[in-house]
Amino acid sequence: MTTLAVDIGGTSLKLLVLDEQGEPLSDTLARPTPTPPSPEALFTLIDDMADTLPPHRRVSVGFPGVVRDGVTWNAPNLGNELWHRVPLSETLTHRLERPVRAVNDVDLQGLGVVQGVGVELVLTLGTGMGSALFTNGALVPNLELGHHPFRGEQTYEDLVRDSELKRIGPVEWTARVVDAIAQIEPIFNYDRLHLGGGNAANIRSALPGNVRVFSLAEGLRGALKLWDEP
């Protein structure tokens, strides 16, 4: 039962085929996110990219916004007006002619990295800041912590997003990330924080002992576990 993992981001679209054990059967295929990132443009690009990858029986999609029962409700880094109530799972099922499940992108990656013990928080640092919360392996879906105020009227995402990393550089940006973690920890009292996303590699200081950095490949193993979820 091979699975196509699709990671939709504000900057790029990444696809990877996994075997039954979650091992990659292909290199990660990446393409820039279309501009504008309309549903039709994204669906066409996913269809074209999927055709170039090894055969797969089912598809798991991580989407950067709130997803309920396979339907998107918003997409702050793609355009909320473009993605309000788009039947993502249903449309891709017809386009790809394979069963499709879709969830929030960090929820999907979290399924791939959590250990299933206690309270685990997942944060991703990329175009914005994504988040997912698990208790004893059970997902609390669609946690949008990145949009919560952090300093004054500025949110966590406002201060640690990719554009800020480029503007202020990795040292000052790292200090913001460390401050954000220090603020979040006593709110959730998590046992472990899993830190991912493309910009996690830019962190320039030590992190607390209960924080681990994970790769996209690790996170995309959640594409398999998604099919075990209710």
mmCIF file of C-alpha atoms in Angstrom:
data_model
loop_
_atom_site.group_PDB
_atom_site.id
_atom_site.type_symbol
_atom_site.label_atom_id
_atom_site.label_comp_id
_atom_site.label_asym_id
_atom_site.label_seq_id
_atom_site.Cartn_x
_atom_site.Cartn_y
_atom_site.Cartn_z
ATOM 1 C CA MET A 1 0.000 0.000 0.000
ATOM 2 C CA THR A 2 2.141 2.858 -1.294
ATOM 3 C CA THR A 3 1.195 6.385 -0.268
ATOM 4 C CA LEU A 4 1.784 9.730 -1.938
ATOM 5 C CA ALA A 5 2.529 12.425 0.647
ATOM 6 C CA VAL A 6 1.725 15.965 -0.491
ATOM 7 C CA ASP A 7 2.952 18.963 1.506
ATOM 8 C CA ILE A 8 1.383 22.235 0.365
ATOM 9 C CA GLY A 9 3.282 25.298 1.527
ATOM 10 C CA GLY A 10 3.095 29.014 0.982
ATOM 11 C CA THR A 11 6.424 28.912 -0.861
ATOM 12 C CA SER A 12 6.677 25.425 -2.349
ATOM 13 C CA LEU A 13 4.799 22.217 -3.017
ATOM 14 C CA LYS A 14 6.541 18.947 -2.074
ATOM 15 C CA LEU A 15 5.603 15.378 -3.016
ATOM 16 C CA LEU A 16 7.093 12.076 -1.854
ATOM 17 C CA VAL A 17 6.026 8.435 -2.301
ATOM 18 C CA LEU A 18 6.333 6.145 0.743
ATOM 19 C CA ASP A 19 6.208 2.363 1.065
ATOM 20 C CA GLU A 20 4.217 0.461 3.705
ATOM 21 C CA GLN A 21 6.944 1.039 6.317
ATOM 22 C CA GLY A 22 7.119 4.763 5.627
ATOM 23 C CA GLU A 23 10.394 4.559 3.711
ATOM 24 C CA PRO A 24 10.720 6.834 0.671
ATOM 25 C CA LEU A 25 10.395 5.278 -2.764
ATOM 26 C CA SER A 26 11.390 8.535 -4.455
ATOM 27 C CA ASP A 27 13.316 11.691 -3.792
ATOM 28 C CA THR A 28 11.209 14.581 -2.544
ATOM 29 C CA LEU A 29 9.905 16.429 -5.598
ATOM 30 C CA ALA A 30 9.526 20.176 -5.023
ATOM 31 C CA ARG A 31 8.049 22.949 -7.139
ATOM 32 C CA PRO A 32 7.292 26.619 -6.355
ATOM 33 C CA THR A 33 3.747 27.272 -5.207
ATOM 34 C CA PRO A 34 1.797 28.832 -8.121
ATOM 35 C CA THR A 35 1.138 32.561 -8.155
ATOM 36 C CA PRO A 36 -1.683 33.201 -7.552
ATOM 37 C CA PRO A 37 -2.134 29.976 -5.545
ATOM 38 C CA SER A 38 -5.666 29.258 -6.726
ATOM 39 C CA PRO A 39 -7.215 25.818 -6.147
ATOM 40 C CA GLU A 40 -7.219 25.043 -9.867
ATOM 41 C CA ALA A 41 -3.544 25.973 -10.259
ATOM 42 C CA LEU A 42 -2.523 23.893 -7.244
ATOM 43 C CA PHE A 43 -4.634 20.887 -8.234
ATOM 44 C CA THR A 44 -3.172 20.934 -11.744
ATOM 45 C CA LEU A 45 0.381 21.134 -10.409
ATOM 46 C CA ILE A 46 -0.196 18.256 -7.948
ATOM 47 C CA ASP A 47 -1.668 16.155 -10.772
ATOM 48 C CA ASP A 48 1.294 16.881 -13.068
ATOM 49 C CA MET A 49 3.882 16.185 -10.337
ATOM 50 C CA ALA A 50 2.185 12.970 -9.204
ATOM 51 C CA ASP A 51 2.400 11.560 -12.729
ATOM 52 C CA THR A 52 6.214 11.723 -12.591
ATOM 53 C CA LEU A 53 6.515 9.733 -9.327
ATOM 54 C CA PRO A 54 6.419 5.973 -8.630
ATOM 55 C CA PRO A 55 2.977 4.302 -8.582
ATOM 56 C CA HIS A 56 0.926 4.929 -5.430
ATOM 57 C CA ARG A 57 -2.416 3.641 -4.182
ATOM 58 C CA ARG A 58 -3.577 6.506 -1.973
ATOM 59 C CA VAL A 59 -2.781 10.153 -1.207
ATOM 60 C CA SER A 60 -2.312 12.126 2.015
ATOM 61 C CA VAL A 61 -2.322 15.915 1.793
ATOM 62 C CA GLY A 62 -1.062 18.435 4.340
ATOM 63 C CA PHE A 63 -2.639 21.845 3.781
ATOM 64 C CA PRO A 64 -1.519 25.163 5.382
ATOM 65 C CA GLY A 65 -4.822 26.120 6.973
ATOM 66 C CA VAL A 66 -7.867 24.790 8.765
ATOM 67 C CA VAL A 67 -9.248 21.585 7.204
ATOM 68 C CA ARG A 68 -12.483 19.970 8.378
ATOM 69 C CA ASP A 69 -13.575 16.654 6.874
ATOM 70 C CA GLY A 70 -11.371 17.255 3.849
ATOM 71 C CA VAL A 71 -12.750 20.764 3.219
ATOM 72 C CA THR A 72 -10.491 23.816 3.573
ATOM 73 C CA TRP A 73 -11.773 26.754 5.603
ATOM 74 C CA ASN A 74 -8.883 29.179 5.340
ATOM 75 C CA ALA A 75 -5.296 29.497 4.157
ATOM 76 C CA PRO A 76 -3.548 32.563 5.618
ATOM 77 C CA ASN A 77 -0.432 32.162 3.443
ATOM 78 C CA LEU A 78 -2.284 31.213 0.255
ATOM 79 C CA GLY A 79 -5.326 33.480 0.410
ATOM 80 C CA ASN A 80 -8.336 32.966 2.649
ATOM 81 C CA GLU A 81 -10.725 34.165 -0.041
ATOM 82 C CA LEU A 82 -9.381 31.586 -2.510
ATOM 83 C CA TRP A 83 -9.602 28.651 -0.128
ATOM 84 C CA HIS A 84 -12.820 29.111 1.836
ATOM 85 C CA ARG A 85 -14.805 25.859 1.773
ATOM 86 C CA VAL A 86 -12.864 24.179 -1.033
ATOM 87 C CA PRO A 87 -13.562 20.390 -1.122
ATOM 88 C CA LEU A 88 -9.882 19.474 -1.217
ATOM 89 C CA SER A 89 -10.112 15.712 -0.596
ATOM 90 C CA GLU A 90 -13.067 15.206 -2.915
ATOM 91 C CA THR A 91 -11.609 17.247 -5.764
ATOM 92 C CA LEU A 92 -8.199 15.556 -5.653
ATOM 93 C CA THR A 93 -9.818 12.128 -5.398
ATOM 94 C CA HIS A 94 -11.464 12.803 -8.759
ATOM 95 C CA ARG A 95 -8.389 14.418 -10.293
ATOM 96 C CA LEU A 96 -5.892 11.742 -9.188
ATOM 97 C CA GLU A 97 -8.331 8.799 -9.346
ATOM 98 C CA ARG A 98 -7.107 7.589 -5.953
ATOM 99 C CA PRO A 99 -8.506 7.939 -2.428
ATOM 100 C CA VAL A 100 -7.331 11.179 -0.799
ATOM 101 C CA ARG A 101 -7.291 12.346 2.803
ATOM 102 C CA ALA A 102 -6.407 15.943 3.676
ATOM 103 C CA VAL A 103 -5.626 17.614 6.992
ATOM 104 C CA ASN A 104 -3.733 20.634 8.253
ATOM 105 C CA ASP A 105 -0.084 20.369 7.185
ATOM 106 C CA VAL A 106 1.385 20.403 10.694
ATOM 107 C CA ASP A 107 -1.235 17.938 11.911
ATOM 108 C CA LEU A 108 0.009 15.582 9.183
ATOM 109 C CA GLN A 109 3.680 16.056 10.076
ATOM 110 C CA GLY A 110 2.909 15.703 13.747
ATOM 111 C CA LEU A 111 1.433 12.267 13.126
ATOM 112 C CA GLY A 112 4.808 11.307 11.729
ATOM 113 C CA VAL A 113 6.961 12.493 14.630
ATOM 114 C CA VAL A 114 5.060 12.283 17.922
ATOM 115 C CA GLN A 115 5.878 9.438 20.293
ATOM 116 C CA GLY A 116 2.348 9.045 21.624
ATOM 117 C CA VAL A 117 3.176 9.661 25.281
ATOM 118 C CA GLY A 118 1.949 12.664 27.269
ATOM 119 C CA VAL A 119 1.461 16.136 25.813
ATOM 120 C CA GLU A 120 3.417 16.808 22.625
ATOM 121 C CA LEU A 121 3.479 20.086 20.712
ATOM 122 C CA VAL A 122 4.660 20.379 17.109
ATOM 123 C CA LEU A 123 5.817 23.687 15.620
ATOM 124 C CA THR A 124 7.023 24.313 12.081
ATOM 125 C CA LEU A 125 9.012 27.340 10.966
ATOM 126 C CA GLY A 126 8.653 28.227 7.307
ATOM 127 C CA THR A 127 6.638 30.756 5.352
ATOM 128 C CA GLY A 128 4.696 31.172 8.597
ATOM 129 C CA MET A 129 4.544 29.223 11.868
ATOM 130 C CA GLY A 130 2.430 26.085 12.027
ATOM 131 C CA SER A 131 1.385 24.164 15.118
ATOM 132 C CA ALA A 132 -0.197 20.890 16.208
ATOM 133 C CA LEU A 133 -1.062 19.457 19.622
ATOM 134 C CA PHE A 134 -1.238 15.806 20.669
ATOM 135 C CA THR A 135 -2.206 14.173 23.958
ATOM 136 C CA ASN A 136 -1.078 10.543 24.295
ATOM 137 C CA GLY A 137 -0.926 10.396 20.504
ATOM 138 C CA ALA A 138 -4.435 11.791 19.951
ATOM 139 C CA LEU A 139 -4.554 14.845 17.709
ATOM 140 C CA VAL A 140 -6.281 18.085 18.703
ATOM 141 C CA PRO A 141 -6.920 19.282 15.133
ATOM 142 C CA ASN A 142 -6.447 22.707 13.590
ATOM 143 C CA LEU A 143 -4.507 24.454 16.352
ATOM 144 C CA GLU A 144 -3.554 27.859 14.904
ATOM 145 C CA LEU A 145 -1.117 29.022 17.573
ATOM 146 C CA GLY A 146 0.887 31.067 15.078
ATOM 147 C CA HIS A 147 -1.929 33.629 14.855
ATOM 148 C CA HIS A 148 -2.076 34.228 18.608
ATOM 149 C CA PRO A 149 -0.639 37.546 19.906
ATOM 150 C CA PHE A 150 2.957 37.272 21.117
ATOM 151 C CA ARG A 151 4.280 40.830 21.539
ATOM 152 C CA GLY A 152 1.667 43.564 21.574
ATOM 153 C CA GLU A 153 -0.430 43.202 18.452
ATOM 154 C CA GLN A 154 2.198 41.084 16.696
ATOM 155 C CA THR A 155 1.583 37.342 16.521
ATOM 156 C CA TYR A 156 4.091 34.511 16.775
ATOM 157 C CA GLU A 157 3.904 34.157 13.001
ATOM 158 C CA ASP A 158 4.492 37.878 12.462
ATOM 159 C CA LEU A 159 7.784 37.649 14.354
ATOM 160 C CA VAL A 160 9.269 34.306 13.257
ATOM 161 C CA ARG A 161 8.008 33.962 9.688
ATOM 162 C CA ASP A 162 10.418 33.500 6.783
ATOM 163 C CA SER A 163 10.297 37.125 5.700
ATOM 164 C CA GLU A 164 11.497 38.195 9.162
ATOM 165 C CA LEU A 165 14.366 35.688 9.058
ATOM 166 C CA LYS A 166 15.483 37.225 5.774
ATOM 167 C CA ARG A 167 15.088 40.768 7.121
ATOM 168 C CA ILE A 168 16.868 40.496 10.489
ATOM 169 C CA GLY A 169 19.193 37.509 9.972
ATOM 170 C CA PRO A 170 19.476 34.153 11.762
ATOM 171 C CA VAL A 171 20.972 35.364 15.064
ATOM 172 C CA GLU A 172 18.245 37.852 15.973
ATOM 173 C CA TRP A 173 15.600 35.557 14.473
ATOM 174 C CA THR A 174 16.847 32.685 16.634
ATOM 175 C CA ALA A 175 16.478 34.866 19.733
ATOM 176 C CA ARG A 176 12.841 35.430 18.779
ATOM 177 C CA VAL A 177 12.262 31.695 18.327
ATOM 178 C CA VAL A 178 13.815 30.942 21.716
ATOM 179 C CA ASP A 179 11.658 33.647 23.324
ATOM 180 C CA ALA A 180 8.562 32.203 21.657
ATOM 181 C CA ILE A 181 9.354 28.728 22.990
ATOM 182 C CA ALA A 182 9.860 30.146 26.475
ATOM 183 C CA GLN A 183 6.453 31.847 26.247
ATOM 184 C CA ILE A 184 4.636 28.773 24.907
ATOM 185 C CA GLU A 185 6.069 26.147 27.276
ATOM 186 C CA PRO A 186 4.267 27.255 30.488
ATOM 187 C CA ILE A 187 0.984 27.575 28.559
ATOM 188 C CA PHE A 188 0.887 23.989 27.272
ATOM 189 C CA ASN A 189 3.242 22.349 29.803
ATOM 190 C CA TYR A 190 4.188 19.868 27.109
ATOM 191 C CA ASP A 191 6.408 16.861 27.693
ATOM 192 C CA ARG A 192 8.113 17.301 24.332
ATOM 193 C CA LEU A 193 8.246 19.944 21.619
ATOM 194 C CA HIS A 194 8.958 18.783 18.065
ATOM 195 C CA LEU A 195 10.380 21.603 15.931
ATOM 196 C CA GLY A 196 10.387 21.334 12.145
ATOM 197 C CA GLY A 197 9.929 23.288 8.939
ATOM 198 C CA GLY A 198 12.526 24.430 6.465
ATOM 199 C CA ASN A 199 13.801 27.250 8.669
ATOM 200 C CA ALA A 200 14.496 25.099 11.742
ATOM 201 C CA ALA A 201 17.967 24.573 10.250
ATOM 202 C CA ASN A 202 18.665 28.305 10.759
ATOM 203 C CA ILE A 203 18.510 28.133 14.566
ATOM 204 C CA ARG A 204 21.831 29.351 15.948
ATOM 205 C CA SER A 205 21.622 28.491 19.647
ATOM 206 C CA ALA A 206 21.017 25.525 21.928
ATOM 207 C CA LEU A 207 17.416 24.530 22.615
ATOM 208 C CA PRO A 208 15.874 23.166 25.818
ATOM 209 C CA GLY A 209 16.373 19.449 26.442
ATOM 210 C CA ASN A 210 12.740 18.582 25.723
ATOM 211 C CA VAL A 211 12.869 20.168 22.250
ATOM 212 C CA ARG A 212 13.914 18.125 19.224
ATOM 213 C CA VAL A 213 14.309 19.190 15.591
ATOM 214 C CA PHE A 214 12.829 16.935 12.907
ATOM 215 C CA SER A 215 13.167 16.789 9.138
ATOM 216 C CA LEU A 216 10.445 17.032 6.502
ATOM 217 C CA ALA A 217 11.035 13.381 5.570
ATOM 218 C CA GLU A 218 10.274 12.356 9.172
ATOM 219 C CA GLY A 219 7.151 14.480 9.233
ATOM 220 C CA LEU A 220 5.824 13.148 5.941
ATOM 221 C CA ARG A 221 5.700 9.655 7.442
ATOM 222 C CA GLY A 222 2.505 10.963 8.974
ATOM 223 C CA ALA A 223 0.984 10.380 5.535
ATOM 224 C CA LEU A 224 0.741 6.695 6.479
ATOM 225 C CA LYS A 225 -0.595 7.249 9.978
ATOM 226 C CA LEU A 226 -3.293 9.551 8.643
ATOM 227 C CA TRP A 227 -5.014 6.473 7.225
ATOM 228 C CA ASP A 228 -5.167 4.942 10.715
ATOM 229 C CA GLU A 229 -6.992 7.983 12.082
ATOM 230 C CA PRO A 230 -10.814 7.912 12.474
#
